[in-house]
């Protein structure tokens, strides 16, 4: 029997997929039969994204094409865990194809997905409905903000679990002194909630020298994507492009200040990963980052929808003395040091009644 099956119909590479993969890896190390079920169209991309984990090609990832194939895979499991709103519906559809499926339901709420879509759209309605399609479902989430959203909007109590960061790759390294702080930001033009235009506006102000001398890097997209969305990278900003997880870690290890200017963050994975590399971060005050960032102590929080508030926070960050920067860097490292995949896996197994 496969004890826990995470249904994850994505190609990989995003923060939610990273969480599931590293937590399944930890569960398997703990002796739990855990695996990931990926829809057939995405399976090749998923396996390529996570080929550094041997179990991905050795039975830990299975693919399905449609509800009947998913039902056959879930007949071998004890707990089926939805990881996205589409996977919740996929599990419900699998139930409809056959009788006698005895597995229990869980929903790993990694973001509040109704916020992804226009109100009134089909996608929005499906995201809302995903919280009602699985009977006797155990909900769990990694931040108080997410747990609160699920309870307030849908009446489901969600267990709070430990977030995970892969400290094997997200870690501080010794660096040579540099003449200017290295400021890094993620730019994702296709994802409006990640505020690409706002991020580019602030990068332009940084590049113009408004806050003093800095080295600037953006990542998360290619130049063609910027052009397709009628966006331009400011002069003086290096574009690192789309990066694999290990490449993101390499960049963050060379980062002094990381900017996440999203409208909100359900968790704030890249900020947490940057902190694990020793960077000082600015993240949205709305969302889950408040769980691990104490403003002005282990990082900075701001109303990211207010350019003036963002500018004030950046000004504070770049005015830190060396001693202040060192203290905040150590506080950041300490704040996320407990976000280990093993602790995350244990907390999830307990939420599922398996630990």
Short mmCIF file of C-alpha atoms in Angstrom, two decimals:
data_model
loop_
_atom_site.label_atom_id
_atom_site.label_comp_id
_atom_site.label_asym_id
_atom_site.label_seq_id
_atom_site.Cartn_x
_atom_site.Cartn_y
_atom_site.Cartn_z
CA UNK A 1 0.00 0.00 0.00
CA UNK A 2 1.17 3.52 -0.78
CA UNK A 3 0.41 5.31 2.48
CA UNK A 4 0.11 8.87 1.18
CA UNK A 5 -0.47 9.97 -2.42
CA UNK A 6 -0.17 13.67 -3.28
CA UNK A 7 -2.14 14.45 -6.44
CA UNK A 8 -0.15 17.18 -8.16
CA UNK A 9 -1.20 17.85 -11.80
CA UNK A 10 1.54 20.36 -12.66
CA UNK A 11 4.78 20.43 -14.60
CA UNK A 12 6.85 21.37 -11.54
CA UNK A 13 9.19 24.26 -10.95
CA UNK A 14 6.85 26.34 -8.79
CA UNK A 15 6.92 26.85 -5.06
CA UNK A 16 3.98 24.57 -4.34
CA UNK A 17 5.53 21.71 -6.25
CA UNK A 18 8.86 22.28 -4.51
CA UNK A 19 7.10 21.94 -1.15
CA UNK A 20 5.42 18.68 -2.05
CA UNK A 21 8.55 17.12 -3.55
CA UNK A 22 10.87 17.93 -0.65
CA UNK A 23 8.25 16.87 1.92
CA UNK A 24 7.56 13.58 0.11
CA UNK A 25 11.33 13.07 0.02
CA UNK A 26 11.43 13.51 3.80
CA UNK A 27 8.44 11.20 4.33
CA UNK A 28 10.15 8.48 2.32
CA UNK A 29 13.30 8.91 4.41
CA UNK A 30 11.07 8.47 7.48
CA UNK A 31 9.87 5.13 6.11
CA UNK A 32 6.47 6.30 4.90
CA UNK A 33 5.22 5.05 1.55
CA UNK A 34 4.64 8.45 -0.01
CA UNK A 35 4.39 9.28 -3.70
CA UNK A 36 3.23 11.93 -6.15
CA UNK A 37 0.61 11.42 -8.85
CA UNK A 38 1.01 13.70 -11.87
CA UNK A 39 -1.28 13.95 -14.88
CA UNK A 40 0.27 12.37 -17.97
CA UNK A 41 0.64 15.62 -19.93
CA UNK A 42 2.81 17.16 -17.21
CA UNK A 43 4.69 14.05 -16.08
CA UNK A 44 7.76 14.40 -18.39
CA UNK A 45 8.30 18.01 -17.33
CA UNK A 46 7.78 17.15 -13.67
CA UNK A 47 10.30 14.32 -13.76
CA UNK A 48 12.84 16.53 -15.53
CA UNK A 49 12.36 19.32 -12.96
CA UNK A 50 13.10 16.99 -10.05
CA UNK A 51 15.52 14.48 -11.51
CA UNK A 52 17.96 15.13 -8.64
CA UNK A 53 15.70 12.97 -6.43
CA UNK A 54 16.34 9.29 -7.33
CA UNK A 55 12.87 8.13 -6.25
CA UNK A 56 11.24 10.33 -8.90
CA UNK A 57 12.26 7.72 -11.50
CA UNK A 58 12.06 4.80 -9.09
CA UNK A 59 8.38 4.46 -8.29
CA UNK A 60 7.87 7.66 -6.34
CA UNK A 61 6.06 9.43 -9.18
CA UNK A 62 3.22 7.86 -11.16
CA UNK A 63 1.24 9.39 -13.99
CA UNK A 64 -2.43 9.14 -14.88
CA UNK A 65 -4.59 10.05 -17.85
CA UNK A 66 -8.11 10.74 -16.74
CA UNK A 67 -10.30 9.84 -13.80
CA UNK A 68 -10.26 6.06 -14.26
CA UNK A 69 -6.47 5.83 -14.24
CA UNK A 70 -6.31 8.08 -11.21
CA UNK A 71 -8.90 5.92 -9.45
CA UNK A 72 -6.79 2.83 -10.11
CA UNK A 73 -3.76 4.49 -8.56
CA UNK A 74 -5.74 5.78 -5.58
CA UNK A 75 -7.12 2.28 -4.91
CA UNK A 76 -3.61 1.51 -3.62
CA UNK A 77 -3.39 4.40 -1.14
CA UNK A 78 -4.51 5.20 2.39
CA UNK A 79 -4.71 9.00 2.08
CA UNK A 80 -5.16 11.02 -1.12
CA UNK A 81 -3.94 14.60 -0.73
CA UNK A 82 -5.19 17.33 -3.05
CA UNK A 83 -2.57 20.02 -3.61
CA UNK A 84 -4.42 22.40 -5.96
CA UNK A 85 -8.06 23.16 -6.64
CA UNK A 86 -7.88 21.16 -9.88
CA UNK A 87 -6.48 18.14 -8.04
CA UNK A 88 -9.36 18.26 -5.53
CA UNK A 89 -11.77 17.99 -8.45
CA UNK A 90 -9.65 15.24 -10.03
CA UNK A 91 -9.90 13.16 -6.85
CA UNK A 92 -13.66 13.74 -6.70
CA UNK A 93 -13.99 12.68 -10.34
CA UNK A 94 -11.96 9.54 -9.64
CA UNK A 95 -14.50 8.58 -6.98
CA UNK A 96 -17.30 8.81 -9.51
CA UNK A 97 -15.73 6.21 -11.81
CA UNK A 98 -15.81 3.31 -9.36
CA UNK A 99 -17.19 2.16 -6.05
CA UNK A 100 -15.30 0.91 -3.08
CA UNK A 101 -12.41 3.38 -2.99
CA UNK A 102 -11.49 3.41 0.67
CA UNK A 103 -8.86 6.10 0.94
CA UNK A 104 -9.23 9.19 3.11
CA UNK A 105 -9.20 12.75 1.77
CA UNK A 106 -6.90 15.63 2.61
CA UNK A 107 -6.30 19.04 1.06
CA UNK A 108 -2.88 20.69 1.31
CA UNK A 109 -3.87 24.37 0.98
CA UNK A 110 -0.73 26.03 -0.38
CA UNK A 111 -2.45 29.24 -1.48
CA UNK A 112 -5.97 30.59 -1.53
CA UNK A 113 -6.60 29.89 -5.19
CA UNK A 114 -9.94 31.70 -5.62
CA UNK A 115 -7.81 34.86 -5.54
CA UNK A 116 -6.07 33.72 -8.71
CA UNK A 117 -9.12 34.20 -10.91
CA UNK A 118 -11.63 36.85 -11.91
CA UNK A 119 -14.73 36.73 -9.73
CA UNK A 120 -17.57 35.15 -11.66
CA UNK A 121 -15.29 33.17 -13.99
CA UNK A 122 -15.55 29.40 -14.38
CA UNK A 123 -12.09 29.01 -12.88
CA UNK A 124 -13.08 31.07 -9.84
CA UNK A 125 -16.20 28.96 -9.30
CA UNK A 126 -14.19 25.73 -9.53
CA UNK A 127 -11.62 27.04 -7.05
CA UNK A 128 -14.39 27.92 -4.59
CA UNK A 129 -16.06 24.54 -5.11
CA UNK A 130 -12.82 22.65 -4.48
CA UNK A 131 -13.33 23.16 -0.73
CA UNK A 132 -16.64 21.25 -0.84
CA UNK A 133 -16.07 18.36 -3.29
CA UNK A 134 -14.17 16.04 -0.93
CA UNK A 135 -16.15 14.54 1.93
CA UNK A 136 -14.68 14.26 5.43
CA UNK A 137 -11.59 16.08 4.24
CA UNK A 138 -8.63 17.02 6.42
CA UNK A 139 -7.37 20.48 5.50
CA UNK A 140 -3.90 21.68 6.38
CA UNK A 141 -1.93 24.83 5.57
CA UNK A 142 1.50 26.24 6.31
CA UNK A 143 0.53 29.77 7.47
CA UNK A 144 -2.03 31.23 9.83
CA UNK A 145 -3.27 33.52 7.04
CA UNK A 146 -4.12 30.57 4.78
CA UNK A 147 -5.73 28.61 7.60
CA UNK A 148 -7.79 31.67 8.51
CA UNK A 149 -8.93 32.19 4.91
CA UNK A 150 -10.13 28.60 4.63
CA UNK A 151 -12.03 28.74 7.90
CA UNK A 152 -13.55 32.17 7.27
CA UNK A 153 -14.62 31.47 3.68
CA UNK A 154 -15.53 27.78 3.88
CA UNK A 155 -15.97 26.84 7.53
CA UNK A 156 -13.18 24.25 7.51
CA UNK A 157 -10.67 24.19 10.34
CA UNK A 158 -7.22 23.76 8.81
CA UNK A 159 -4.34 22.26 10.76
CA UNK A 160 -1.23 24.41 10.81
CA UNK A 161 1.83 22.54 9.51
CA UNK A 162 5.50 23.49 9.33
CA UNK A 163 6.71 25.05 6.05
CA UNK A 164 9.78 23.54 4.45
CA UNK A 165 12.89 24.97 2.83
CA UNK A 166 15.51 22.73 1.24
CA UNK A 167 18.45 23.76 3.41
CA UNK A 168 20.68 21.46 1.38
CA UNK A 169 20.72 24.04 -1.40
CA UNK A 170 19.38 27.17 0.31
CA UNK A 171 22.20 27.97 2.69
CA UNK A 172 24.64 30.82 3.35
CA UNK A 173 28.13 30.75 1.84
CA UNK A 174 31.24 32.78 2.45
CA UNK A 175 31.40 35.71 0.04
CA UNK A 176 34.04 38.24 -0.86
CA UNK A 177 33.27 41.89 0.01
CA UNK A 178 31.54 43.84 -2.77
CA UNK A 179 31.38 47.60 -3.41
CA UNK A 180 27.57 47.66 -3.45
CA UNK A 181 24.65 45.67 -2.10
CA UNK A 182 23.30 43.07 -4.53
CA UNK A 183 19.52 43.52 -4.80
CA UNK A 184 17.51 40.71 -6.41
CA UNK A 185 13.83 40.62 -7.37
CA UNK A 186 11.57 38.09 -9.03
CA UNK A 187 9.59 39.29 -12.07
CA UNK A 188 6.77 37.12 -13.40
CA UNK A 189 4.85 39.00 -16.14
CA UNK A 190 2.21 36.30 -16.57
CA UNK A 191 1.17 36.36 -12.90
CA UNK A 192 -0.56 39.65 -12.00
CA UNK A 193 -0.63 38.96 -8.24
CA UNK A 194 3.18 38.91 -8.34
CA UNK A 195 3.03 42.60 -9.39
CA UNK A 196 5.55 42.63 -12.27
CA UNK A 197 4.87 46.26 -13.18
CA UNK A 198 5.32 47.45 -9.61
CA UNK A 199 8.53 45.43 -9.30
CA UNK A 200 9.95 46.91 -12.49
CA UNK A 201 9.00 50.43 -11.34
CA UNK A 202 10.99 49.96 -8.13
CA UNK A 203 13.91 48.38 -9.99
CA UNK A 204 13.95 51.44 -12.28
CA UNK A 205 14.17 53.74 -9.25
CA UNK A 206 16.95 51.63 -7.79
CA UNK A 207 18.81 51.61 -11.12
CA UNK A 208 18.51 55.41 -11.32
CA UNK A 209 20.45 55.67 -8.07
CA UNK A 210 17.59 57.00 -5.93
CA UNK A 211 18.60 54.78 -3.01
CA UNK A 212 22.34 54.77 -3.53
CA UNK A 213 24.76 52.43 -5.31
CA UNK A 214 23.44 48.89 -5.86
CA UNK A 215 23.92 45.90 -8.16
CA UNK A 216 20.59 44.68 -9.56
CA UNK A 217 19.38 41.31 -10.83
CA UNK A 218 15.90 40.16 -11.85
CA UNK A 219 14.86 36.57 -12.51
CA UNK A 220 11.70 34.61 -13.26
CA UNK A 221 11.18 35.37 -16.94
CA UNK A 222 12.95 35.82 -20.24
CA UNK A 223 13.24 39.06 -22.21
CA UNK A 224 10.67 37.79 -24.72
CA UNK A 225 8.09 37.40 -21.94
CA UNK A 226 8.64 40.98 -20.84
CA UNK A 227 8.17 42.22 -24.39
CA UNK A 228 5.03 40.12 -24.85
CA UNK A 229 3.48 41.88 -21.83
CA UNK A 230 4.63 45.32 -23.00
CA UNK A 231 7.20 45.51 -20.19
CA UNK A 232 10.83 46.59 -20.32
CA UNK A 233 13.75 45.87 -18.05
CA UNK A 234 15.34 49.07 -16.76
CA UNK A 235 18.88 49.82 -17.88
CA UNK A 236 21.37 48.62 -15.32
CA UNK A 237 19.36 45.53 -14.27
CA UNK A 238 20.75 42.12 -15.18
CA UNK A 239 18.10 39.60 -16.28
CA UNK A 240 18.96 36.06 -15.10
CA UNK A 241 15.93 34.55 -16.86
CA UNK A 242 13.94 31.50 -15.86
CA UNK A 243 15.93 29.44 -13.39
CA UNK A 244 15.78 25.89 -12.08
CA UNK A 245 15.53 25.44 -8.33
CA UNK A 246 19.26 24.87 -7.90
CA UNK A 247 19.98 27.97 -10.01
CA UNK A 248 17.63 30.08 -7.88
CA UNK A 249 19.52 28.87 -4.82
CA UNK A 250 22.84 29.84 -6.41
CA UNK A 251 21.53 33.34 -7.14
CA UNK A 252 20.08 33.78 -3.65
CA UNK A 253 23.37 32.76 -2.07
CA UNK A 254 24.87 35.79 -3.84
CA UNK A 255 22.03 38.12 -2.76
CA UNK A 256 22.20 40.82 -0.08
CA UNK A 257 18.63 42.11 -0.39
CA UNK A 258 15.67 40.25 -1.88
CA UNK A 259 12.47 42.03 -2.92
CA UNK A 260 9.09 40.30 -3.14
CA UNK A 261 6.61 43.02 -4.08
CA UNK A 262 3.64 40.70 -4.69
CA UNK A 263 0.16 41.92 -3.76
CA UNK A 264 0.12 39.20 -1.10
CA UNK A 265 1.82 35.89 -0.37
CA UNK A 266 0.06 32.78 0.89
CA UNK A 267 3.41 31.73 2.31
CA UNK A 268 6.32 33.61 0.76
CA UNK A 269 8.55 30.72 -0.25
CA UNK A 270 11.21 32.65 -2.17
CA UNK A 271 11.55 35.15 0.66
CA UNK A 272 12.03 32.28 3.13
CA UNK A 273 14.58 30.67 0.81
CA UNK A 274 16.43 33.97 0.45
CA UNK A 275 16.52 34.28 4.25
CA UNK A 276 17.92 30.75 4.47
CA UNK A 277 20.73 31.97 2.20
CA UNK A 278 21.40 34.93 4.50
CA UNK A 279 19.67 37.69 2.53
CA UNK A 280 17.63 40.49 4.09
CA UNK A 281 14.17 40.46 2.54
CA UNK A 282 11.21 42.73 1.90
CA UNK A 283 7.88 40.89 1.65
CA UNK A 284 4.16 41.77 1.59
CA UNK A 285 2.58 42.53 4.94
CA UNK A 286 -0.58 40.87 3.63
CA UNK A 287 -0.43 37.10 3.80
CA UNK A 288 1.72 34.43 5.38
CA UNK A 289 5.13 36.09 5.55
CA UNK A 290 4.19 37.68 8.89
CA UNK A 291 4.58 34.21 10.41
CA UNK A 292 8.36 34.27 9.95
CA UNK A 293 9.34 37.90 9.35
CA UNK A 294 9.41 40.35 12.26
CA UNK A 295 9.44 43.77 10.60
CA UNK A 296 12.72 45.54 11.21
CA UNK A 297 14.20 42.55 13.04
CA UNK A 298 14.46 39.52 10.75
CA UNK A 299 13.39 41.31 7.59
CA UNK A 300 10.97 43.95 6.38
CA UNK A 301 7.23 43.96 5.67
CA UNK A 302 5.32 46.61 3.74
CA UNK A 303 1.98 47.36 2.15
CA UNK A 304 3.28 46.43 -1.27
CA UNK A 305 0.33 48.08 -3.03
CA UNK A 306 1.71 51.45 -1.85
CA UNK A 307 4.81 52.56 -3.77
CA UNK A 308 5.70 55.06 -1.06
CA UNK A 309 5.64 52.34 1.62
CA UNK A 310 7.81 50.10 -0.55
CA UNK A 311 10.29 52.92 -1.22
CA UNK A 312 10.52 53.71 2.49
CA UNK A 313 11.25 50.06 3.29
CA UNK A 314 13.94 49.83 0.59
CA UNK A 315 15.49 53.04 1.89
CA UNK A 316 15.62 51.54 5.39
CA UNK A 317 17.20 48.34 4.07
CA UNK A 318 19.92 50.14 2.14
CA UNK A 319 20.71 52.46 5.02
CA UNK A 320 21.57 49.64 7.42
CA UNK A 321 25.05 49.85 8.86
CA UNK A 322 27.28 46.81 8.52
CA UNK A 323 26.58 45.86 12.13
CA UNK A 324 22.81 46.26 11.69
CA UNK A 325 22.88 44.29 8.45
CA UNK A 326 24.83 41.47 10.13
CA UNK A 327 22.36 41.28 13.03
CA UNK A 328 19.38 41.19 10.68
CA UNK A 329 21.03 38.59 8.48
CA UNK A 330 21.58 36.32 11.49
CA UNK A 331 18.00 36.90 12.66
CA UNK A 332 16.74 35.97 9.19
CA UNK A 333 18.76 32.75 9.17
CA UNK A 334 17.47 31.87 12.62
CA UNK A 335 13.84 32.64 11.72
CA UNK A 336 13.69 29.99 8.98
CA UNK A 337 16.17 27.49 10.40
CA UNK A 338 13.33 25.32 11.69
CA UNK A 339 11.68 25.06 8.27
CA UNK A 340 13.18 21.65 7.54
CA UNK A 341 11.52 19.09 5.28
CA UNK A 342 11.67 16.52 8.08
CA UNK A 343 9.78 18.78 10.52
CA UNK A 344 7.30 19.65 7.77
CA UNK A 345 6.75 15.97 6.94
CA UNK A 346 6.22 15.05 10.60
CA UNK A 347 3.69 17.86 11.07
CA UNK A 348 1.77 16.73 7.97
CA UNK A 349 1.76 13.07 9.04
CA UNK A 350 0.34 14.14 12.40
CA UNK A 351 -2.32 16.29 10.71
CA UNK A 352 -3.25 13.21 8.66
CA UNK A 353 -3.44 11.02 11.75
CA UNK A 354 -0.41 9.00 10.67
CA UNK A 355 2.08 10.16 13.28
#
